[in-house]
mmCIF file of C-alpha atoms and ligand atoms in Angstrom:
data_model
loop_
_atom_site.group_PDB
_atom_site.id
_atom_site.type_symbol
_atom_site.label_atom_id
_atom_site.label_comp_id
_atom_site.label_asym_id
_atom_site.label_seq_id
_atom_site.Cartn_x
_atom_site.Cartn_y
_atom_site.Cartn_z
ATOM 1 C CA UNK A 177 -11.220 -25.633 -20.904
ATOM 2 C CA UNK A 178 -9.664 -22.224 -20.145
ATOM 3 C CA UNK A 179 -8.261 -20.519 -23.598
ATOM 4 C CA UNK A 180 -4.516 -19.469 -23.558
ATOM 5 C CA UNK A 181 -5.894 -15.899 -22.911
ATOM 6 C CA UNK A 182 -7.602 -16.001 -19.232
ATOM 7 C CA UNK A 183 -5.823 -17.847 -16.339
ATOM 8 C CA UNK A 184 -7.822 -18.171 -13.290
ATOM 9 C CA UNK A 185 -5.419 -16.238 -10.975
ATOM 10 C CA UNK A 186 -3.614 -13.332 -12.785
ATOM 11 C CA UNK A 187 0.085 -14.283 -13.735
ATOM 12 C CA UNK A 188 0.939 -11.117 -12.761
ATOM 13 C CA UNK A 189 4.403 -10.452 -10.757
ATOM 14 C CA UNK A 190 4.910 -8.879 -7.027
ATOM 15 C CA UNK A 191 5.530 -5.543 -8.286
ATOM 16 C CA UNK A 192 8.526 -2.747 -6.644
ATOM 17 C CA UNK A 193 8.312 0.237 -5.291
ATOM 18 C CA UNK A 194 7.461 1.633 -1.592
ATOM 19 C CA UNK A 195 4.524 -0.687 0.422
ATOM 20 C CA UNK A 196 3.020 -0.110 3.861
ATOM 21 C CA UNK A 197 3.885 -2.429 6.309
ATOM 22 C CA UNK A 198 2.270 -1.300 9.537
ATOM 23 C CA UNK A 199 0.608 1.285 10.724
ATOM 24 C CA UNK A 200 3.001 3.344 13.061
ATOM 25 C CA UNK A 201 1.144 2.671 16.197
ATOM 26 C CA UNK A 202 1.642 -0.959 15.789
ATOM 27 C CA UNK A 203 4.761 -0.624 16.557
ATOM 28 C CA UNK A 204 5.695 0.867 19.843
ATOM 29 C CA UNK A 205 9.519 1.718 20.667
ATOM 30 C CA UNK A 206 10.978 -1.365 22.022
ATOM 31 C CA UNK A 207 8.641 -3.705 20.158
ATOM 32 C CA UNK A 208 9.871 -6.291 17.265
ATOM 33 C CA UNK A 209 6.811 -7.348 14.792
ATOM 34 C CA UNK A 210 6.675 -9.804 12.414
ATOM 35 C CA UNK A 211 4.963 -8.785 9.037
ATOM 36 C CA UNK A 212 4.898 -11.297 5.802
ATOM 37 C CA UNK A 213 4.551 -9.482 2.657
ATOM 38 C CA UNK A 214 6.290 -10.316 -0.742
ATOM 39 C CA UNK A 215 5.867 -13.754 -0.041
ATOM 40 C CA UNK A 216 8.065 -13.292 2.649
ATOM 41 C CA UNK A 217 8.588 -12.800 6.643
ATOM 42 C CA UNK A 218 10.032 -9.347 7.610
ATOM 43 C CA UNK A 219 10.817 -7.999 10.780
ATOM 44 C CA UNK A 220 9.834 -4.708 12.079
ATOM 45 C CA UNK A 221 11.585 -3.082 15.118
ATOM 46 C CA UNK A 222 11.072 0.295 17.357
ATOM 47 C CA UNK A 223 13.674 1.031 18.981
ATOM 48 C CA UNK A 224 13.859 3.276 21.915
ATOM 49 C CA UNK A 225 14.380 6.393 20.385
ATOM 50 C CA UNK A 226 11.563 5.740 18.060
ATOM 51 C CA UNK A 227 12.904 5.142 15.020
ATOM 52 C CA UNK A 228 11.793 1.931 13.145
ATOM 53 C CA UNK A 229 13.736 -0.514 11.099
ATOM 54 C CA UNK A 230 12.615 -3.502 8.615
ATOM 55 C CA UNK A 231 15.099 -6.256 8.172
ATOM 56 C CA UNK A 232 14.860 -9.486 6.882
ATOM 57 C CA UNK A 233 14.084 -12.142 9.328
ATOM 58 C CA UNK A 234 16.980 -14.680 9.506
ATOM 59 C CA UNK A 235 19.901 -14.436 11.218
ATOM 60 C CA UNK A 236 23.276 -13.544 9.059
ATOM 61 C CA UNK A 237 25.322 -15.926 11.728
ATOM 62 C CA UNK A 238 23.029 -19.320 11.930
ATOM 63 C CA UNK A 239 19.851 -18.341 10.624
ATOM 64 C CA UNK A 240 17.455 -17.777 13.767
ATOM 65 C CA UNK A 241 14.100 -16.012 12.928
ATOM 66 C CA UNK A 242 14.912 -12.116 14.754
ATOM 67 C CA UNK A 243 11.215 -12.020 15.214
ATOM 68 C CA UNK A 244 10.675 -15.257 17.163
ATOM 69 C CA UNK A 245 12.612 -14.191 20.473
ATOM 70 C CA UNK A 246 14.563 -11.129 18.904
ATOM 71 C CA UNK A 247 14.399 -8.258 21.588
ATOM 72 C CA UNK A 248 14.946 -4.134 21.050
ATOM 73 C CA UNK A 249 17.741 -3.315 23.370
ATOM 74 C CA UNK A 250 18.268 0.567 23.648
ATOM 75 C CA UNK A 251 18.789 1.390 19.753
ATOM 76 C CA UNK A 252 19.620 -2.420 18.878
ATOM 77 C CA UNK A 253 17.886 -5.509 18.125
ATOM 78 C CA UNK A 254 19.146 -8.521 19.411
ATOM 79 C CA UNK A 255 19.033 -11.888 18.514
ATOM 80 C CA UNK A 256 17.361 -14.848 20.212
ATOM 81 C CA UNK A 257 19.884 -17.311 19.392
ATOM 82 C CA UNK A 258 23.595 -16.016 20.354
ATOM 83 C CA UNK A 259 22.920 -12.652 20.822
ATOM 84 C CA UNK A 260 24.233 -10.595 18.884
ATOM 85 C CA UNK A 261 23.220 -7.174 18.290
ATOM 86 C CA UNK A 262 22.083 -5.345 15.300
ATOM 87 C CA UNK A 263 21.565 -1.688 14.497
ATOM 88 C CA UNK A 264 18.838 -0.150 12.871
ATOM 89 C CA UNK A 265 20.940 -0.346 9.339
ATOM 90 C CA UNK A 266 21.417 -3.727 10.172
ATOM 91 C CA UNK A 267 24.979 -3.707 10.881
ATOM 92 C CA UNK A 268 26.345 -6.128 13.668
ATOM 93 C CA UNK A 269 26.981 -3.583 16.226
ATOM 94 C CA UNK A 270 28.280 -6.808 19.157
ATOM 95 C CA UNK A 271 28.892 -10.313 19.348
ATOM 96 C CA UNK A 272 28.971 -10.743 23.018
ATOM 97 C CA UNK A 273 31.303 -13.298 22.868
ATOM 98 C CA UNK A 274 33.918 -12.306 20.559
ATOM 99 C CA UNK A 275 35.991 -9.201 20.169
ATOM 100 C CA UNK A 276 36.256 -9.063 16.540
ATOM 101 C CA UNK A 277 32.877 -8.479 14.627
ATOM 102 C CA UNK A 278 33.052 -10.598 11.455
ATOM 103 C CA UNK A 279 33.267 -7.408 8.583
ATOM 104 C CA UNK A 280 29.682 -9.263 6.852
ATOM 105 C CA UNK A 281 27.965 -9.793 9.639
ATOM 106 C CA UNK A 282 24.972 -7.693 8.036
ATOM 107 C CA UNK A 283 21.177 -8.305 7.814
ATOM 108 C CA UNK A 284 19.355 -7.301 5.075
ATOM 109 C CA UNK A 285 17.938 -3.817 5.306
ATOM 110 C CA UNK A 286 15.017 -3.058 3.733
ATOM 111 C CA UNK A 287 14.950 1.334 2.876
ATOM 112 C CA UNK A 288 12.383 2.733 5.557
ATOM 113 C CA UNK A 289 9.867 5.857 5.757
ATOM 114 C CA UNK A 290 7.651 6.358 8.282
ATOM 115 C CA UNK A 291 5.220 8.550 6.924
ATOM 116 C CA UNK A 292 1.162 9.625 7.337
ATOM 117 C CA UNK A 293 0.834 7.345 10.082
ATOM 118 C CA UNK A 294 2.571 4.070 8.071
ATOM 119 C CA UNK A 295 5.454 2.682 7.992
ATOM 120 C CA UNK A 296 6.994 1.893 3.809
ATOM 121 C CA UNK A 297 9.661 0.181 2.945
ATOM 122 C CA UNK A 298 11.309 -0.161 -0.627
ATOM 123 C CA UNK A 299 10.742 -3.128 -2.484
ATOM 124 C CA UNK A 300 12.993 -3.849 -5.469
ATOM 125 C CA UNK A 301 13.758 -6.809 -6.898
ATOM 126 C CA UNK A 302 16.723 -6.311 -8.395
ATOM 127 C CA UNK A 303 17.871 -4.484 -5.510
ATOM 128 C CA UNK A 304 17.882 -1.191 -7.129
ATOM 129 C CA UNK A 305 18.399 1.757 -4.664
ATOM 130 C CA UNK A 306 14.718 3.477 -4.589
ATOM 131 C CA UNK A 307 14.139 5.384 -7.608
ATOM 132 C CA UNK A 308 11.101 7.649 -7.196
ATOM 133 C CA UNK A 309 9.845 8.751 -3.949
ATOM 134 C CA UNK A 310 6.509 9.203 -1.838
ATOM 135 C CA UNK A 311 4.934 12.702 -1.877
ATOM 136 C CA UNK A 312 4.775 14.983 1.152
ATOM 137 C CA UNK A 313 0.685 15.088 2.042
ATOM 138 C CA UNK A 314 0.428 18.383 4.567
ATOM 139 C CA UNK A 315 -3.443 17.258 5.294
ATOM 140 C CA UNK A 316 -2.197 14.176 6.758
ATOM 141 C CA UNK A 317 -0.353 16.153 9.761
ATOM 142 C CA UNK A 318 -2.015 19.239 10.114
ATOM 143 C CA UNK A 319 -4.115 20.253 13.325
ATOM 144 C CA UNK A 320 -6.609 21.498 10.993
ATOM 145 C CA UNK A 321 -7.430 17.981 9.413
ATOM 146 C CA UNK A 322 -9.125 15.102 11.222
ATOM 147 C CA UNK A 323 -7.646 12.209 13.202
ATOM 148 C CA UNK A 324 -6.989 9.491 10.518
ATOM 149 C CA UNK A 325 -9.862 7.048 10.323
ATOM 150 C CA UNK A 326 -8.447 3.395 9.481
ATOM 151 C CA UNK A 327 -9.960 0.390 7.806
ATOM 152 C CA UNK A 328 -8.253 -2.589 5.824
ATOM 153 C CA UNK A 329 -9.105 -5.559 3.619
ATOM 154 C CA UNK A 330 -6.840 -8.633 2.959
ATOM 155 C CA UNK A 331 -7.852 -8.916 -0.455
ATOM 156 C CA UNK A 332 -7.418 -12.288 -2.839
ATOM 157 C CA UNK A 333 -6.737 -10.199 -6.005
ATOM 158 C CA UNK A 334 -3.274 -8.704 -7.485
ATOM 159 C CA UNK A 335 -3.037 -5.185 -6.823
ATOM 160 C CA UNK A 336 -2.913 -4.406 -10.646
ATOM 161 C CA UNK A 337 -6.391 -5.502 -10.291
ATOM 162 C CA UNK A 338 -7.342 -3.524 -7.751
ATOM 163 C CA UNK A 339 -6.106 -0.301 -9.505
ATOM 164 C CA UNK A 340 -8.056 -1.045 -12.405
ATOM 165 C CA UNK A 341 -11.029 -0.512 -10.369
ATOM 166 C CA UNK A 342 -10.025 3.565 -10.842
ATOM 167 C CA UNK A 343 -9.806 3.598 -14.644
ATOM 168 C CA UNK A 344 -13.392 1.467 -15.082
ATOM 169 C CA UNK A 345 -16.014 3.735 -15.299
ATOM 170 C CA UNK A 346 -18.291 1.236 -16.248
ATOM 171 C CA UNK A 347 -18.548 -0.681 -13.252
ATOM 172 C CA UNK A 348 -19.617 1.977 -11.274
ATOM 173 C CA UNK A 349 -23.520 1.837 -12.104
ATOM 174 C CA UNK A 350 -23.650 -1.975 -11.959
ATOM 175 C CA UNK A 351 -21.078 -2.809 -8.957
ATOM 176 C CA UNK A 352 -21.951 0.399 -6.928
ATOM 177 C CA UNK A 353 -25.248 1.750 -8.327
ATOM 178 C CA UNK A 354 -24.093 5.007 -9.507
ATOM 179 C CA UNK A 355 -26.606 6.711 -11.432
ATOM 180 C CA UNK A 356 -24.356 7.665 -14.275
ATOM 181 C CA UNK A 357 -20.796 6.508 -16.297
ATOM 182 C CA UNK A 358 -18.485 9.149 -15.153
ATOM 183 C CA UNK A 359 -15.565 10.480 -17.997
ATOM 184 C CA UNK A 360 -12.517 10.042 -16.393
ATOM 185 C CA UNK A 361 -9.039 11.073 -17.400
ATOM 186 C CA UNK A 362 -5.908 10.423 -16.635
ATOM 187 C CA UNK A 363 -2.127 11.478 -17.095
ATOM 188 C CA UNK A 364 1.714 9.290 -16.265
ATOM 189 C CA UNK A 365 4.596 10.978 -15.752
ATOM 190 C CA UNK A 366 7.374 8.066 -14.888
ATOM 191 C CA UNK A 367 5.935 6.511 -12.137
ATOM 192 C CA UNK A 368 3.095 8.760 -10.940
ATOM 193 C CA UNK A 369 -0.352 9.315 -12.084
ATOM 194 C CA UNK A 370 -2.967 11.339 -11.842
ATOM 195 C CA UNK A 371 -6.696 10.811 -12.543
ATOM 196 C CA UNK A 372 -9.740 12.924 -12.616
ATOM 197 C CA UNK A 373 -13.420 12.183 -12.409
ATOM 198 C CA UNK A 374 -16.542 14.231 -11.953
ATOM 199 C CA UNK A 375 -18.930 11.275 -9.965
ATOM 200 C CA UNK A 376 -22.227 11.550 -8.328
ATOM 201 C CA UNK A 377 -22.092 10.282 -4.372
ATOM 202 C CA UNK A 378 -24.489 9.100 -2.589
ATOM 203 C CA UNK A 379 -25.521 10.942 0.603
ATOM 204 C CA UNK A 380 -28.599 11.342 3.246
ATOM 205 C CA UNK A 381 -29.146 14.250 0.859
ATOM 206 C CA UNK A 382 -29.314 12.352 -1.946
ATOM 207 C CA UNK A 383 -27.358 12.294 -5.082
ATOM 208 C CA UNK A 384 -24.523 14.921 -5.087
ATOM 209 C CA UNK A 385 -22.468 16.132 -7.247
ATOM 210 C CA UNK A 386 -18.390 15.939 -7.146
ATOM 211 C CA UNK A 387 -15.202 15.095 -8.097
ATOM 212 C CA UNK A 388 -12.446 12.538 -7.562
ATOM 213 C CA UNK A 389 -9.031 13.118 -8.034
ATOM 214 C CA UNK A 390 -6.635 10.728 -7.498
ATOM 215 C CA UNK A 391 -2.922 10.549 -7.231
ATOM 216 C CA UNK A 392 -0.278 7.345 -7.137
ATOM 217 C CA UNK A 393 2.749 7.127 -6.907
ATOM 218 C CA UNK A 394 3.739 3.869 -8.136
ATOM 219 C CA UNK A 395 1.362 0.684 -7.290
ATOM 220 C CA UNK A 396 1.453 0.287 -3.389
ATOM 221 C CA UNK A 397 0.401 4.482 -2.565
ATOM 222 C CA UNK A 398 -2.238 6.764 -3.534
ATOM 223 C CA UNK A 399 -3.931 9.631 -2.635
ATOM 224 C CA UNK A 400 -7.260 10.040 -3.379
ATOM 225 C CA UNK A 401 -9.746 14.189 -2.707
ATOM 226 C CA UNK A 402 -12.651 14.147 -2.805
ATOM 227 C CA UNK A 403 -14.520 17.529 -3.153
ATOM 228 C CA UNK A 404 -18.033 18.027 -3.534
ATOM 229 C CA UNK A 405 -20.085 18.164 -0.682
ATOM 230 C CA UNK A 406 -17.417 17.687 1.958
ATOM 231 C CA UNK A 407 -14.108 17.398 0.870
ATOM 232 C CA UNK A 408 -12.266 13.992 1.983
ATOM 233 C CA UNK A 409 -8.564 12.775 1.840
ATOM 234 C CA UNK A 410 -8.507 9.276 1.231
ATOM 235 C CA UNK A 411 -4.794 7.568 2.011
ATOM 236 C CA UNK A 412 -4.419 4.489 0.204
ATOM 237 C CA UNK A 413 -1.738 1.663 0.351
ATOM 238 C CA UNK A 414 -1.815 -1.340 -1.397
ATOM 239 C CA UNK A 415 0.754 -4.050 -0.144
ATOM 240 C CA UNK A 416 1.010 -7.164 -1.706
ATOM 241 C CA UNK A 417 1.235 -10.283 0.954
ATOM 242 C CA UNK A 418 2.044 -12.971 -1.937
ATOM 243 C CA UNK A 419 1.421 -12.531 -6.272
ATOM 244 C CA UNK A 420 -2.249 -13.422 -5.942
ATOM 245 C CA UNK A 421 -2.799 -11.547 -2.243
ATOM 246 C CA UNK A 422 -2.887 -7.776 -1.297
ATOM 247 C CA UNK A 423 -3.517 -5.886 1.938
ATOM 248 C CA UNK A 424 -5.123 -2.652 1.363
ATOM 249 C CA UNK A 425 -5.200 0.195 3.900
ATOM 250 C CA UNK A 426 -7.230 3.411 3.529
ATOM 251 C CA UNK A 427 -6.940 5.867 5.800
ATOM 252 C CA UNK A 428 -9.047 8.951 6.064
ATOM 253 C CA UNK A 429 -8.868 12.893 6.713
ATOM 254 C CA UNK A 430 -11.488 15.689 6.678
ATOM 255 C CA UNK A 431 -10.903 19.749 7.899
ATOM 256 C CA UNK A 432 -12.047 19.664 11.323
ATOM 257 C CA UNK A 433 -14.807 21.970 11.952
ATOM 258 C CA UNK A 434 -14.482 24.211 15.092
ATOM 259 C CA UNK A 435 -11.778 22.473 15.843
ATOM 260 C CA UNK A 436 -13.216 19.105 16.320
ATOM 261 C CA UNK A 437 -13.108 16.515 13.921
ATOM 262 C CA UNK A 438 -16.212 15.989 12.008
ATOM 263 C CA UNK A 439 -19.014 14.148 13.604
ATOM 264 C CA UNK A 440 -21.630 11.661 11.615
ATOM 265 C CA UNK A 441 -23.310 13.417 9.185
ATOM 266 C CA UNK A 442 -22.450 13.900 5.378
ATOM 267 C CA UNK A 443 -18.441 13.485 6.724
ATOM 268 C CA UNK A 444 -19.413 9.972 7.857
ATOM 269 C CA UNK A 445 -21.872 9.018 4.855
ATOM 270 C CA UNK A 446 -18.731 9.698 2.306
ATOM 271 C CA UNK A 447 -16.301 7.549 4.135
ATOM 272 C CA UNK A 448 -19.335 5.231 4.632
ATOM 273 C CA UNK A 449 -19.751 4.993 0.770
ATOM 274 C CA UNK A 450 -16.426 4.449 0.160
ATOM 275 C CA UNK A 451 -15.886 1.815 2.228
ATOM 276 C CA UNK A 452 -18.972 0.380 0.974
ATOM 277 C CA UNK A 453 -17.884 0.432 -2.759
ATOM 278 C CA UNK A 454 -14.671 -0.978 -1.505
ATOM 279 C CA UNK A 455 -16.714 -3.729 -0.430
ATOM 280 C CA UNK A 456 -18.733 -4.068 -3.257
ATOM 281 C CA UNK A 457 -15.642 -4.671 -5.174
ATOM 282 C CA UNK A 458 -14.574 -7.264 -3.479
ATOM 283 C CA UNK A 459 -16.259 -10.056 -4.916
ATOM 284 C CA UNK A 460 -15.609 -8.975 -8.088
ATOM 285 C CA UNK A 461 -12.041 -8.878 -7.645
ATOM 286 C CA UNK A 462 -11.960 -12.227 -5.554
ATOM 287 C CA UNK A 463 -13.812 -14.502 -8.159
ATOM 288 C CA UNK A 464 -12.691 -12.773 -12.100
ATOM 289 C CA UNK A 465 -10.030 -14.032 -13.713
ATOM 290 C CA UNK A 466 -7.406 -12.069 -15.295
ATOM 291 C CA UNK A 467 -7.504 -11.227 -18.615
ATOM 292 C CA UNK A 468 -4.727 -10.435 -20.733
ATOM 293 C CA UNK A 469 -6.351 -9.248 -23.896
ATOM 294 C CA UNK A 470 -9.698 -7.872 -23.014
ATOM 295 C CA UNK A 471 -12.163 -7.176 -25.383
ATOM 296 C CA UNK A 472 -12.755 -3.250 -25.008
ATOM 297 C CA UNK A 473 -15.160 -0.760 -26.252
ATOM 298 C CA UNK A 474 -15.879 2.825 -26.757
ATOM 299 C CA UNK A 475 -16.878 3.763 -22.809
ATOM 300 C CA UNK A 476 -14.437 1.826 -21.444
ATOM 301 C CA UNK A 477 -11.527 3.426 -19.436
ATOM 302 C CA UNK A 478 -8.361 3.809 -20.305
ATOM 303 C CA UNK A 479 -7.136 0.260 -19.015
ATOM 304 C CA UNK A 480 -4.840 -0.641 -21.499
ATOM 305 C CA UNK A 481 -2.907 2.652 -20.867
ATOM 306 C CA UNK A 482 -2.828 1.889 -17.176
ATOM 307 C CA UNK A 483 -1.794 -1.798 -17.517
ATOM 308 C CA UNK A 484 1.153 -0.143 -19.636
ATOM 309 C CA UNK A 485 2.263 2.227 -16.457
ATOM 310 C CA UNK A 486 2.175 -0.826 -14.298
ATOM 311 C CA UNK A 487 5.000 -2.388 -16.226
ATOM 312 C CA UNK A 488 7.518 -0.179 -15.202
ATOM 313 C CA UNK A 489 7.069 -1.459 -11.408
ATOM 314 C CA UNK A 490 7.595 -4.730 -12.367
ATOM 315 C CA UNK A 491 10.358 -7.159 -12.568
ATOM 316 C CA UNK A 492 12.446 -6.658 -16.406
ATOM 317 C CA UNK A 493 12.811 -10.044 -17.477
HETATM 318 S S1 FES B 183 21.843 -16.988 14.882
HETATM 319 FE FE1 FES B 183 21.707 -14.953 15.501
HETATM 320 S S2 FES B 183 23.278 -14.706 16.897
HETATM 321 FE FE2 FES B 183 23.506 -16.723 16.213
HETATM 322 FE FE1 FE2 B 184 -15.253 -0.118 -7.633
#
């Protein structure tokens, strides 16, 4: 028998704020995608100017699914069913058939960014207008940083979860064979954070010294430098598909060197160890269960004052 204290999937809600959707290359102008996050279908459009739109998938006349059949015309999306035609805003722009546009014939729009090479939109579940925004990251676009190297994980865990991961110290000797417990700290303001940790990565070299310093702004975006031995920009999203699911993105930059972006190497062995410890975590993650009062002690992270920041994101009951 479980006690009252551990369930064996975190109770934990979907939380708000801005979550990647796709990556911006997915979608090419003209093209309608369908994406299910939030326990829910969206639909992602292109349209042939290039700017994208998310909108929820059903129909505001009889319901049809705008990503089953829907089709970008010019800078509209129409609908499979009776085709009418919606604007990037979601407005009814036509009704082919009709000369009078009924005044609500609107599909849900979700807020948009494209930005870094993925596309956000704003989650809020009581439908509040966003309220803190993403941060401008000039390594992600200059000429002087690398082409953005991409990898993803759908992940069985709750992104709260996930997070923790950064304010654990401990783990990092057992889980990822670390030779030390680095000190980390960390600082909220409102809905970002910041954290700082020396660490020791592992490298053809051997052991090297560095540090970590990580960014988020709310629970779905991060941005994580790495300096050290070759300094690394790791882009993070964390989107979740349902309360016990998350997709996790990381996409990363280094300074080019002559010009060219970085070729294997120490460049490669720190994504490489990344990637790895992201798998390492994995299991972990996959098979714990949450626990709402953990039993803590001197060494541990600062977990409790993390689970606190998460609370803003979530629903206020
Ligand atoms: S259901 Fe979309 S136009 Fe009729
Ligand atoms: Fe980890």
């Amino acid at each position: 028998m479980q006690s009252t204290s551990e369930t064996a999937v975190a109770d934990l809600p979907i939380p708000n704020g801005w979550f990647a959707v796709a990556v911006g290359d997915e979608i090419a102008p003209g093209e309608v995608a369908i994406r299910h996050y939030f326990d829910q279908d969206l639909v992602v459009f292109r349209t042939a100017s290039g700017e994208v739109a998310v909108v929820d998938p059903y129909c505001p006349h009889l319901g049809a699914h705008l990503g089953h059949g829907g089709r970008v015309e010019g800078e509209l999306l129409r609908c499979p069913f009776h085709g009418w035609r919606f604007d990037t805003a979601g407005a009814c722009r036509e009704v082919p058939y009709a000369k009078r546009i009924p005044p609500n014939a609107q599909a849900k729009k979700w807020p948009t960014l494209e930005r870094y090479g993925f596309v956000f939109v704003w989650r809020d579940s009581e439908g509040r207008a966003p309220w803190f925004e993403l941060p401008v990251v000039p390594e992600s676009s200059s000429p002087d940083w690398s082409t953005h190297q991409r990898y993803d994980w759908v992940i069985k865990a709750h992104g709260q979860e996930l997070g923790e991961n950064g304010v654990d110290p401990a783990h990092f000797r057992f889980v990822h064979g670390t030779l030390n417990v680095p000190v980390m700290d960390a600082k909220e303001d409102g809905p970002r954070r910041v954290a700082h940790q020396p660490v020791e990565m592992r490298t053809p070299r051997g052991d090297v010294k560095g540090a970590i310093e990580a960014h988020s702004y709310g629970m779905g975006f991060s941005t994580t430098r790495f300096t050290g031995i070759c300094e690394t920009l790791e882009i993070a999203t964390m989107t979740p598909i349902d309360a016990h699911t998350s997709h996790v993105r990381y996409a990363f930059t280094q300074p080019r060197v002559n010009g060219q972006d970085p070729k294997g190497g120490v460049a490669a062995a720190i994504i490489r160890d990344i990637v790895k410890q992201t798998n390492e975590d994995v299991p972990i993650w996959e098979n714990k269960v949450y626990r709402e009062r953990p039993i803590l002690c001197e060494g541990d992270g600062p977990i409790a004052q993390y689970r606190r920041w998460c609370q803003q994101f979530y629903p206020q009951r």
